CSV table of C-alpha atoms in Angstrom, one decimal:
chain,number,residue,atom,x,y,z
H,68,MET,CA,0.1,-0.3,0.0
H,69,ALA,CA,2.8,2.2,1.1
H,70,MET,CA,4.0,1.7,-2.7
H,71,GLN,CA,1.1,2.2,-4.1
H,72,THR,CA,0.2,5.4,-2.5
H,73,GLY,CA,3.7,6.8,-3.1
H,74,ALA,CA,3.9,6.3,-6.6
H,75,SER,CA,3.4,9.6,-7.8
H,76,ARG,CA,5.4,11.2,-5.3
H,77,ARG,CA,8.0,8.7,-6.1
H,78,LEU,CA,8.4,9.6,-9.9
H,79,ALA,CA,8.6,13.5,-8.7
H,80,ALA,CA,11.4,13.0,-6.5
H,81,PHE,CA,13.2,10.9,-9.4
H,82,ALA,CA,12.7,13.7,-11.8
H,83,ALA,CA,13.9,16.3,-9.2
H,84,GLY,CA,17.2,14.7,-8.6
H,85,LEU,CA,18.1,13.1,-11.5
H,86,ALA,CA,21.4,14.8,-12.8
H,87,TRP,CA,23.2,14.3,-15.9
H,88,GLU,CA,26.7,12.5,-14.3
H,89,GLN,CA,23.4,9.9,-13.1
H,90,VAL,CA,22.9,8.8,-17.1
H,91,PRO,CA,24.9,6.4,-19.1
H,92,ALA,CA,26.8,7.2,-22.0
H,93,GLU,CA,24.7,4.5,-24.1
H,94,VAL,CA,21.7,6.4,-23.1
H,95,ARG,CA,23.0,9.8,-24.2
H,96,HIS,CA,23.8,8.6,-27.4
H,97,ALA,CA,20.3,6.6,-28.0
H,98,ALA,CA,18.9,10.5,-27.0
H,99,LYS,CA,20.4,12.0,-30.0
H,100,ARG,CA,19.7,9.0,-32.1
H,101,CYS,CA,15.9,10.2,-30.9
H,102,LEU,CA,16.5,13.8,-31.6
H,103,VAL,CA,18.0,12.8,-35.3
H,104,ASN,CA,15.1,10.9,-36.2
H,105,PHE,CA,12.6,13.8,-34.8
H,106,PHE,CA,13.7,16.0,-37.2
H,107,ALA,CA,13.6,14.3,-40.1
H,108,THR,CA,10.0,12.9,-39.2
H,109,ALA,CA,8.8,17.0,-38.3
H,110,ILE,CA,10.1,18.3,-41.3
H,111,ALA,CA,8.6,15.7,-43.8
H,112,GLY,CA,5.5,16.3,-42.1
H,113,SER,CA,6.0,20.2,-41.8
H,114,GLY,CA,4.1,20.5,-45.2
H,115,GLU,CA,0.9,18.6,-45.0
H,116,PRO,CA,-2.5,19.7,-45.2
H,117,ALA,CA,-3.2,19.2,-41.8
H,118,LEU,CA,0.1,21.1,-40.4
H,119,ASP,CA,-0.6,24.0,-43.5
H,120,LYS,CA,-4.5,24.6,-41.7
H,121,ALA,CA,-3.3,24.0,-37.8
H,122,CYS,CA,-0.9,26.9,-39.0
H,123,GLY,CA,-3.8,29.0,-40.5
H,124,VAL,CA,-6.2,29.0,-37.2
H,125,LEU,CA,-3.5,28.9,-34.6
H,126,GLY,CA,-2.2,31.7,-35.8
H,127,ALA,CA,-5.0,33.9,-34.7
H,128,PHE,CA,-4.0,33.3,-31.3
H,129,SER,CA,-0.8,33.2,-31.0
H,130,GLY,CA,0.8,35.1,-28.3
H,131,PRO,CA,4.4,37.4,-28.8
H,132,SER,CA,6.3,35.4,-31.9
H,133,SER,CA,9.0,33.0,-30.4
H,134,SER,CA,10.0,29.9,-31.4
H,135,THR,CA,10.9,28.0,-34.3
H,136,VAL,CA,7.9,25.6,-36.5
H,137,ILE,CA,10.3,23.1,-38.1
H,138,GLY,CA,10.3,23.2,-41.5
H,139,ARG,CA,7.8,25.9,-42.0
H,140,ASP,CA,8.2,29.8,-41.8
H,141,GLU,CA,5.8,30.7,-38.8
H,142,ARG,CA,7.0,32.1,-35.4
H,143,PRO,CA,4.8,31.7,-32.6
H,144,ASP,CA,4.7,31.7,-29.0
H,145,MET,CA,6.5,28.5,-27.3
H,146,LEU,CA,3.0,26.4,-26.7
H,147,TRP,CA,1.5,26.7,-30.4
H,148,ALA,CA,5.2,25.8,-31.8
H,149,SER,CA,5.7,22.9,-28.9
H,150,PHE,CA,2.3,21.7,-31.0
H,151,LEU,CA,2.5,21.9,-34.2
H,152,ASN,CA,6.3,20.1,-33.9
H,153,ALA,CA,4.7,17.4,-32.2
H,154,ALA,CA,1.4,17.1,-34.5
H,155,SER,CA,4.0,17.5,-37.9
H,156,ALA,CA,6.5,14.6,-36.4
H,157,ASN,CA,3.9,11.8,-36.1
H,158,VAL,CA,1.4,12.9,-38.6
H,159,PHE,CA,3.3,10.5,-40.8
H,160,ASP,CA,3.8,7.5,-37.9
H,161,PHE,CA,7.2,7.7,-39.1
H,162,ASP,CA,8.4,8.4,-35.6
H,163,ASP,CA,10.1,6.5,-32.9
H,164,THR,CA,8.4,3.4,-31.1
H,165,HIS,CA,8.7,2.6,-27.5
H,166,ILE,CA,8.3,-1.4,-27.0
H,167,PRO,CA,6.3,-2.9,-25.6
H,168,THR,CA,4.2,0.3,-25.6
H,169,ILE,CA,3.9,1.1,-29.0
H,170,ILE,CA,4.5,4.9,-28.0
H,171,HIS,CA,6.2,7.3,-30.1
H,172,PRO,CA,7.7,9.2,-27.2
H,173,THR,CA,9.7,11.6,-29.1
H,174,ALA,CA,7.1,13.5,-30.8
H,175,PRO,CA,5.3,15.5,-27.5
H,176,VAL,CA,8.4,15.5,-25.5
H,177,ALA,CA,11.8,16.8,-27.8
H,178,PRO,CA,9.5,20.3,-29.2
H,179,VAL,CA,8.8,21.0,-25.6
H,180,VAL,CA,12.3,21.5,-24.7
H,181,PHE,CA,13.2,22.8,-28.2
H,182,ALA,CA,10.8,25.2,-27.8
H,183,LEU,CA,12.1,26.2,-24.5
H,184,ALA,CA,15.0,26.5,-25.4
H,185,GLU,CA,14.6,29.1,-28.3
H,186,ASN,CA,13.4,31.2,-25.2
H,187,ARG,CA,16.3,30.7,-22.1
H,188,PRO,CA,19.4,29.7,-22.2
H,189,LEU,CA,20.7,26.2,-21.9
H,190,ARG,CA,23.0,24.3,-22.3
H,191,GLY,CA,22.9,20.8,-24.5
H,192,GLU,CA,24.0,18.8,-21.9
H,193,GLU,CA,20.6,20.3,-19.8
H,194,LEU,CA,18.3,20.1,-23.0
H,195,LEU,CA,19.3,16.7,-23.3
H,196,LEU,CA,18.3,15.8,-19.8
H,197,ALA,CA,15.0,17.1,-19.7
H,198,PHE,CA,14.4,15.1,-22.7
H,199,ILE,CA,15.8,11.7,-21.5
H,200,LEU,CA,13.2,12.5,-18.1
H,201,GLY,CA,10.3,12.9,-20.2
H,202,VAL,CA,11.0,9.9,-22.3
H,203,GLU,CA,11.3,7.8,-19.2
H,204,ILE,CA,8.5,9.0,-17.4
H,205,GLU,CA,5.8,8.7,-20.5
H,206,CYS,CA,7.0,5.2,-21.2
H,207,ARG,CA,6.9,3.7,-17.6
H,208,ILE,CA,3.4,5.3,-17.3
H,209,GLY,CA,2.6,3.6,-20.8
H,210,ASN,CA,3.8,0.5,-19.1
H,211,ALA,CA,2.2,0.9,-16.4
H,212,VAL,CA,-0.9,0.9,-18.1
H,213,SER,CA,-0.1,-1.4,-21.1
H,214,PRO,CA,-2.4,-3.1,-22.7
H,215,SER,CA,-5.6,-2.7,-21.9
H,216,HIS,CA,-5.2,1.2,-21.9
H,217,TYR,CA,-4.8,0.7,-25.9
H,218,SER,CA,-7.2,-1.9,-26.4
H,219,ARG,CA,-9.5,0.3,-24.3
H,220,GLY,CA,-9.3,2.9,-27.5
H,221,TRP,CA,-7.0,5.7,-25.5
H,222,HIS,CA,-4.2,6.8,-27.7
H,223,ILE,CA,-1.6,5.9,-25.9
H,224,THR,CA,0.8,8.4,-27.4
H,225,SER,CA,-1.1,11.2,-26.7
H,226,THR,CA,-2.2,10.5,-23.0
H,227,CYS,CA,1.4,9.3,-21.4
H,228,GLY,CA,3.2,11.6,-23.9
H,229,THR,CA,1.7,14.4,-22.4
H,230,PHE,CA,3.3,13.6,-19.0
H,231,GLY,CA,6.4,12.7,-20.1
H,232,ALA,CA,6.0,16.7,-22.0
H,233,ALA,CA,5.4,17.7,-18.3
H,234,PHE,CA,8.3,16.1,-16.9
H,235,ALA,CA,11.0,17.6,-19.4
H,236,ALA,CA,9.7,21.6,-19.4
H,237,GLY,CA,10.1,20.7,-15.4
H,238,LYS,CA,13.3,19.7,-15.3
H,239,ILE,CA,14.7,22.4,-17.3
H,240,LEU,CA,12.3,24.9,-14.8
H,241,GLY,CA,14.3,23.4,-12.5
H,242,PHE,CA,11.3,22.1,-10.3
H,243,GLY,CA,11.5,20.4,-6.7
H,244,GLU,CA,9.5,17.7,-5.9
H,245,GLY,CA,6.2,19.4,-5.2
H,246,GLN,CA,6.4,21.4,-8.2
H,247,PHE,CA,7.0,17.9,-10.4
H,248,LEU,CA,3.6,16.6,-8.6
H,249,ASP,CA,1.6,19.6,-9.7
H,250,ALA,CA,2.8,19.4,-13.1
H,251,LEU,CA,1.7,15.5,-12.6
H,252,GLY,CA,-1.2,16.2,-11.6
H,253,ASN,CA,-2.5,18.8,-14.3
H,254,ALA,CA,-1.2,16.9,-17.2
H,255,SER,CA,-3.6,14.1,-15.7
H,256,ALA,CA,-5.9,16.6,-16.5
H,257,GLN,CA,-5.3,17.1,-20.0
H,258,ALA,CA,-4.0,13.5,-20.8
H,259,SER,CA,-6.4,12.2,-23.8
H,260,GLY,CA,-6.6,10.8,-27.1
H,261,LEU,CA,-8.6,8.1,-28.9
H,262,VAL,CA,-7.5,5.3,-31.2
H,263,GLU,CA,-11.1,6.4,-33.1
H,264,THR,CA,-8.7,9.4,-34.9
H,265,LEU,CA,-6.3,7.6,-36.5
H,266,GLY,CA,-5.7,8.0,-39.9
H,267,THR,CA,-7.2,11.0,-40.2
H,268,MET,CA,-6.4,14.7,-39.1
H,269,SER,CA,-8.4,14.8,-35.8
H,270,LYS,CA,-4.9,12.2,-34.7
H,271,SER,CA,-2.7,15.5,-34.7
H,272,ILE,CA,-4.9,17.1,-32.3
H,273,SER,CA,-4.2,14.9,-29.0
H,274,VAL,CA,-0.4,14.2,-30.2
H,275,GLY,CA,-0.2,18.0,-31.0
H,276,ASN,CA,-1.8,18.7,-27.7
H,277,ALA,CA,0.3,15.8,-25.6
H,278,ALA,CA,3.0,18.6,-26.1
H,279,ARG,CA,1.4,21.6,-25.7
H,280,ASN,CA,-0.9,20.1,-22.7
H,281,GLY,CA,2.4,18.7,-21.1
H,282,LEU,CA,4.8,22.7,-21.1
H,283,LEU,CA,1.5,24.2,-20.1
H,284,SER,CA,1.2,21.8,-16.7
H,285,ALA,CA,4.6,22.7,-16.3
H,286,LEU,CA,4.8,26.3,-16.3
H,287,LEU,CA,1.2,26.5,-14.3
H,288,ALA,CA,2.9,24.2,-11.7
H,289,ALA,CA,5.8,26.9,-11.4
H,290,ASP,CA,3.4,28.9,-11.0
H,291,GLY,CA,2.0,27.3,-8.0
H,292,PHE,CA,-0.9,26.1,-9.3
H,293,SER,CA,-1.4,22.9,-7.2
H,294,GLY,CA,-3.1,19.3,-8.9
H,295,PRO,CA,-4.0,16.6,-7.1
H,296,ALA,CA,-1.6,14.3,-3.9
H,297,LEU,CA,-2.4,11.0,-6.3
H,298,PRO,CA,-2.9,12.3,-9.7
H,299,LEU,CA,-1.8,8.6,-11.6
H,300,GLU,CA,-2.7,6.1,-8.3
H,301,GLY,CA,-5.6,7.8,-6.7
H,302,PRO,CA,-8.7,5.7,-6.6
H,303,ARG,CA,-10.1,8.0,-9.5
H,304,GLY,CA,-6.9,9.0,-11.2
H,305,PHE,CA,-5.4,8.2,-14.4
H,306,LEU,CA,-4.0,4.8,-14.1
H,307,GLU,CA,-6.8,3.2,-12.6
H,308,VAL,CA,-9.6,5.1,-15.0
H,309,THR,CA,-7.5,4.8,-18.4
H,310,ALA,CA,-6.3,0.8,-17.6
H,311,GLU,CA,-8.4,-2.4,-16.1
H,312,LYS,CA,-4.7,-3.8,-13.8
H,313,PRO,CA,-2.9,-0.7,-13.6
H,314,ASP,CA,0.8,-2.3,-12.6
H,315,LEU,CA,2.3,-0.5,-10.3
H,316,ALA,CA,5.8,-2.3,-10.0
H,317,ILE,CA,6.9,-2.1,-13.9
H,318,LEU,CA,6.1,1.4,-12.8
H,319,LEU,CA,8.8,2.3,-10.4
H,320,ASP,CA,11.0,-1.1,-10.5
H,321,GLY,CA,14.2,-0.3,-11.9
H,322,LEU,CA,14.1,3.8,-11.5
H,323,GLY,CA,17.7,5.3,-12.5
H,324,THR,CA,18.9,2.1,-13.7
H,325,ARG,CA,16.7,0.3,-16.3
H,326,TRP,CA,16.1,3.0,-19.0
H,327,GLU,CA,13.0,3.0,-21.1
H,328,ILE,CA,14.8,5.0,-24.1
H,329,LEU,CA,17.2,2.1,-24.8
H,330,SER,CA,13.6,0.5,-25.8
H,331,ASN,CA,13.0,2.7,-28.3
H,332,THR,CA,12.8,1.4,-32.2
H,333,PHE,CA,13.3,3.6,-34.9
H,334,LYS,CA,11.1,2.6,-38.3
H,335,PRO,CA,12.3,2.2,-42.3
H,336,TYR,CA,9.1,2.1,-43.6
H,337,PRO,CA,6.2,5.1,-42.9
H,338,CYS,CA,3.4,3.2,-41.2
H,339,GLY,CA,2.3,1.5,-37.7
H,340,VAL,CA,4.8,-0.4,-36.2
H,341,VAL,CA,3.5,-3.5,-36.2
H,342,LEU,CA,3.7,-3.0,-40.4
H,343,ASN,CA,7.0,-2.7,-40.5
H,344,PRO,CA,8.2,-7.0,-40.8
H,345,VAL,CA,5.0,-7.4,-42.9
H,346,ILE,CA,6.8,-5.0,-45.8
H,347,ASP,CA,10.3,-6.6,-44.7
H,348,ALA,CA,8.5,-9.9,-45.9
H,349,CYS,CA,6.6,-8.6,-48.9
H,350,LEU,CA,9.8,-7.1,-50.2
H,351,THR,CA,12.2,-10.5,-49.8
H,352,LEU,CA,9.7,-12.7,-51.5
H,353,ARG,CA,9.1,-10.3,-54.4
H,354,GLY,CA,12.9,-11.4,-55.0
H,355,LYS,CA,11.6,-15.1,-55.0
H,356,PRO,CA,11.8,-17.6,-58.2
H,357,GLY,CA,8.2,-18.0,-59.2
H,358,PHE,CA,7.3,-14.4,-57.5
H,359,ASP,CA,4.7,-13.1,-60.1
H,360,ALA,CA,2.4,-10.5,-58.4
H,361,ALA,CA,-0.3,-10.6,-61.2
H,362,ALA,CA,-0.8,-14.2,-60.3
H,363,ILE,CA,-1.6,-14.3,-56.8
H,364,GLU,CA,-4.6,-16.0,-55.7
H,365,LYS,CA,-4.6,-15.5,-52.0
H,366,ILE,CA,-2.1,-13.5,-49.3
H,367,THR,CA,-2.1,-15.1,-45.8
H,368,LEU,CA,-0.7,-12.9,-43.4
H,369,THR,CA,0.0,-14.5,-39.4
H,370,GLY,CA,1.3,-12.8,-36.7
H,371,HIS,CA,0.9,-10.9,-33.3
H,372,PRO,CA,-3.1,-10.4,-32.4
H,373,LEU,CA,-2.4,-7.2,-32.4
H,374,LEU,CA,-1.5,-6.3,-36.1
H,375,ARG,CA,-4.9,-7.5,-36.8
H,376,GLN,CA,-6.4,-5.4,-34.1
H,377,ARG,CA,-4.3,-2.8,-35.5
H,378,THR,CA,-4.3,-2.5,-39.1
H,379,ASP,CA,-7.3,-4.9,-40.5
H,380,ARG,CA,-7.9,-2.0,-42.6
H,381,PRO,CA,-9.6,-3.0,-46.5
H,382,GLY,CA,-10.4,-0.4,-48.8
H,383,VAL,CA,-8.8,2.1,-46.9
H,384,ALA,CA,-10.1,5.5,-48.7
H,385,THR,CA,-6.7,8.1,-48.1
H,386,GLY,CA,-3.2,8.5,-47.5
H,387,ARG,CA,-3.3,8.7,-43.9
H,388,LEU,CA,-5.2,5.5,-43.3
H,389,SER,CA,-3.3,3.8,-45.7
H,390,GLN,CA,-0.9,4.2,-42.8
H,391,VAL,CA,-2.3,1.3,-40.6
H,392,SER,CA,-3.8,-0.8,-43.1
H,393,ALA,CA,-2.1,-4.3,-43.6
H,394,GLN,CA,-3.8,-4.8,-47.4
H,395,HIS,CA,-2.2,-1.6,-48.6
H,396,ALA,CA,0.9,-2.3,-46.8
H,397,VAL,CA,0.9,-5.7,-48.6
H,398,ALA,CA,-0.7,-4.9,-51.4
H,399,ILE,CA,1.9,-1.6,-52.3
H,400,SER,CA,4.8,-3.8,-50.9
H,401,LEU,CA,4.1,-6.5,-53.2
H,402,LEU,CA,3.4,-4.1,-56.5
H,403,THR,CA,6.5,-1.7,-56.3
H,404,GLY,CA,8.8,-3.3,-54.5
H,405,LYS,CA,8.7,0.2,-52.7
H,406,ALA,CA,7.6,0.8,-49.3
H,407,GLY,CA,8.1,5.0,-49.1
H,408,LEU,CA,6.2,8.7,-48.4
H,409,PRO,CA,4.9,8.4,-52.1
H,410,GLU,CA,3.6,4.3,-51.3
H,411,PHE,CA,1.2,6.1,-48.6
H,412,SER,CA,0.1,8.6,-50.5
H,413,ASP,CA,-3.7,9.1,-51.5
H,414,GLU,CA,-2.9,8.8,-55.2
H,415,SER,CA,-1.2,4.8,-54.2
H,416,VAL,CA,-5.2,4.2,-52.1
H,417,ALA,CA,-6.5,5.2,-55.3
H,418,ASP,CA,-5.0,2.5,-57.6
H,419,PRO,CA,-7.6,-0.3,-58.4
H,420,ALA,CA,-4.5,-2.5,-58.4
H,421,VAL,CA,-3.1,-2.2,-55.2
H,422,ARG,CA,-7.1,-1.8,-53.7
H,423,ALA,CA,-8.1,-5.2,-55.4
H,424,LEU,CA,-4.3,-6.8,-54.8
H,425,GLY,CA,-5.6,-6.0,-51.1
H,426,GLU,CA,-8.6,-7.3,-51.6
H,427,LYS,CA,-7.3,-10.8,-51.3
H,428,LEU,CA,-5.7,-10.5,-47.9
H,429,SER,CA,-6.6,-12.7,-44.6
H,430,PHE,CA,-5.1,-12.5,-41.4
H,431,VAL,CA,-4.1,-15.6,-38.8
H,432,ASP,CA,-3.6,-14.9,-35.3
H,433,ASP,CA,-0.4,-16.3,-33.3
H,434,PRO,CA,0.5,-15.2,-29.8
H,435,ALA,CA,3.8,-16.9,-30.6
H,436,PHE,CA,4.7,-14.2,-33.0
H,437,ASP,CA,6.0,-10.8,-31.1
H,438,VAL,CA,5.0,-7.8,-32.8
H,439,GLU,CA,8.6,-7.8,-34.8
H,440,GLY,CA,7.9,-10.4,-36.7
H,441,ALA,CA,5.3,-11.8,-38.9
H,442,ARG,CA,5.0,-14.3,-41.9
H,443,VAL,CA,3.6,-13.0,-44.9
H,444,GLU,CA,2.4,-16.5,-47.8
H,445,ILE,CA,1.3,-16.1,-51.1
H,446,THR,CA,-0.7,-18.3,-53.0
H,447,LEU,CA,-0.2,-19.0,-57.3
H,448,ALA,CA,-1.3,-21.0,-59.8
H,449,CYS,CA,1.6,-22.7,-59.6
H,450,GLY,CA,2.5,-22.7,-55.9
H,451,ASN,CA,3.1,-20.8,-52.1
H,452,LEU,CA,5.7,-18.8,-51.5
H,453,ALA,CA,6.1,-17.8,-48.0
H,454,VAL,CA,8.6,-15.5,-45.9
H,455,THR,CA,8.9,-15.4,-42.0
H,456,VAL,CA,10.9,-12.3,-40.2
H,457,GLU,CA,11.4,-13.0,-36.9
H,458,LYS,CA,13.0,-9.4,-36.0
H,459,ALA,CA,11.9,-6.3,-38.3
H,460,ARG,CA,14.3,-4.1,-39.7
H,461,GLY,CA,14.2,-1.2,-36.7
H,462,SER,CA,13.2,-3.1,-34.1
H,463,LEU,CA,15.5,-3.6,-31.4
H,464,GLY,CA,16.8,-6.9,-32.7
H,465,ASN,CA,17.4,-5.6,-35.8
H,466,PRO,CA,17.8,-1.8,-35.1
H,467,LEU,CA,18.5,1.1,-37.9
H,468,SER,CA,22.1,2.0,-37.2
H,469,ASP,CA,23.1,5.6,-36.2
H,470,ALA,CA,24.1,6.2,-40.5
H,471,GLU,CA,21.1,5.1,-41.6
H,472,LEU,CA,18.9,7.2,-39.6
H,473,GLU,CA,21.4,10.1,-40.7
H,474,ASP,CA,20.1,9.2,-44.7
H,475,LYS,CA,16.6,8.6,-43.7
H,476,LEU,CA,17.0,12.4,-42.8
H,477,LYS,CA,18.2,13.9,-45.8
H,478,VAL,CA,15.6,12.2,-48.0
H,479,LEU,CA,12.5,13.0,-45.6
H,480,SER,CA,14.3,16.7,-46.0
H,481,ARG,CA,14.1,16.4,-50.2
H,482,TYR,CA,10.6,15.2,-49.3
H,483,ARG,CA,9.4,18.1,-48.1
H,484,GLY,CA,10.5,20.0,-50.7
H,485,ARG,CA,12.1,23.4,-48.9
H,486,SER,CA,16.0,24.2,-48.5
H,487,PHE,CA,18.0,23.3,-45.2
H,488,ASP,CA,21.5,22.7,-44.7
H,489,ILE,CA,21.3,19.0,-43.1
H,490,ASP,CA,25.1,18.6,-42.2
H,491,ARG,CA,24.9,21.6,-40.4
H,492,LEU,CA,21.6,19.4,-38.6
H,493,LEU,CA,22.8,16.7,-38.1
H,494,SER,CA,26.1,18.3,-36.8
H,495,ALA,CA,24.4,20.2,-34.3
H,496,ILE,CA,22.6,17.1,-33.0
H,497,TRP,CA,25.1,14.7,-32.2
H,498,ALA,CA,27.1,17.8,-30.2
H,499,LEU,CA,24.6,18.9,-28.1
H,500,ASP,CA,26.5,17.4,-24.8
H,501,ARG,CA,28.8,19.8,-25.7
H,502,THR,CA,27.2,23.3,-26.8
H,503,ASP,CA,26.0,26.2,-24.2
H,504,ASP,CA,23.0,26.8,-26.6
H,505,ALA,CA,21.0,24.4,-27.3
H,506,GLY,CA,18.4,26.2,-29.2
H,507,ALA,CA,20.5,26.9,-31.5
H,508,VAL,CA,20.2,23.5,-32.8
H,509,MET,CA,16.2,24.7,-34.5
H,510,LYS,CA,18.4,27.3,-36.3
H,511,HIS,CA,18.6,24.6,-38.8
H,512,ALA,CA,15.5,23.4,-39.0
H,513,ALA,CA,12.9,25.5,-40.7
H,514,GLY,CA,14.5,25.8,-43.4
H,515,HIS,CA,13.7,27.7,-46.4
């Protein structure tokens, strides 16, 4: 009972006491990898219609210009810049993914620390420490509410990301234990987002709000805006309300020794993470002797039950929905041998050949698979071909290298259609822990 009723305060105490010297070198490096991937996906997403519309509406309500919007010319206040940069980083579902929660941890947290860095003196190691803390908190809370939280319909990046953003901001603002606890309570009042919005522009609202509301929670706490004593573990707190059986042990065990950022993964394809092994298998199938896309009679997709639950979406009508559709992902990769942003666009979805092939897909649930693996079998007139992928490219068991993440940033910056000095941006990210001006990174991120 003592541990149960002290969970929120223990997280607050941990956050207040965390110092840069306590963070292992591998965790520091992992944080930089997250930021390389963040700028890649935020630059790519910054020109999407959802971002154009959001900028148009929110611009009228912004305070004094102070903060960079990645990949754009607008200069709103910190709150709206955090919202917009989080939304653009996640809009393509191309951002990082924490295993096993499937939280996209960087999108809600990185915009907040960079917005603050542009508005106050901040050393790079201070920014990285705050970012690492934010990721740790949001993913631990995600662990505690999984898997029932997502299956109930909560969009876990949006809900848990609010807490991560609040703690990251609180660290930069120099919070003590009591202020962190208030920030946690303020965040609990604003943590929301529904899975039903996936594939629509509305998803970007809750992801953007995770960053904005987290920052707001901390700014209010800094001014003495108080919250409940048990925001997480209280009888009507976040854990009890949003999960069937919250796991307080996994929330707290190994705090400060087991780092959740080391369970983060990076996607080679712009779609739901459970589709990565599926695409890997399809691309491998194309190279097998006897493969003929025109002769496919049936496609059988075997994987963890979560694969079907999240991606059984036949007949999708938009590129956004195609990012979470196994039918589209399988069809487009088998037909074209590609799985980049153009393959998950409105134009690709409208292709009758893609739609027709997707209709031949059926699922087999197999709990023996984890979310990093899958099996694709195609039935042809002359026989069957099958490929099993145990560890998808980009997964914990088969991670992308630093060079591959750099290439991802270079490719996605070209997709945006603006001019960026990517080499300088990369140098600034990798050298963050050695700079006295963390906000300077953003000077290379707007483009022109």
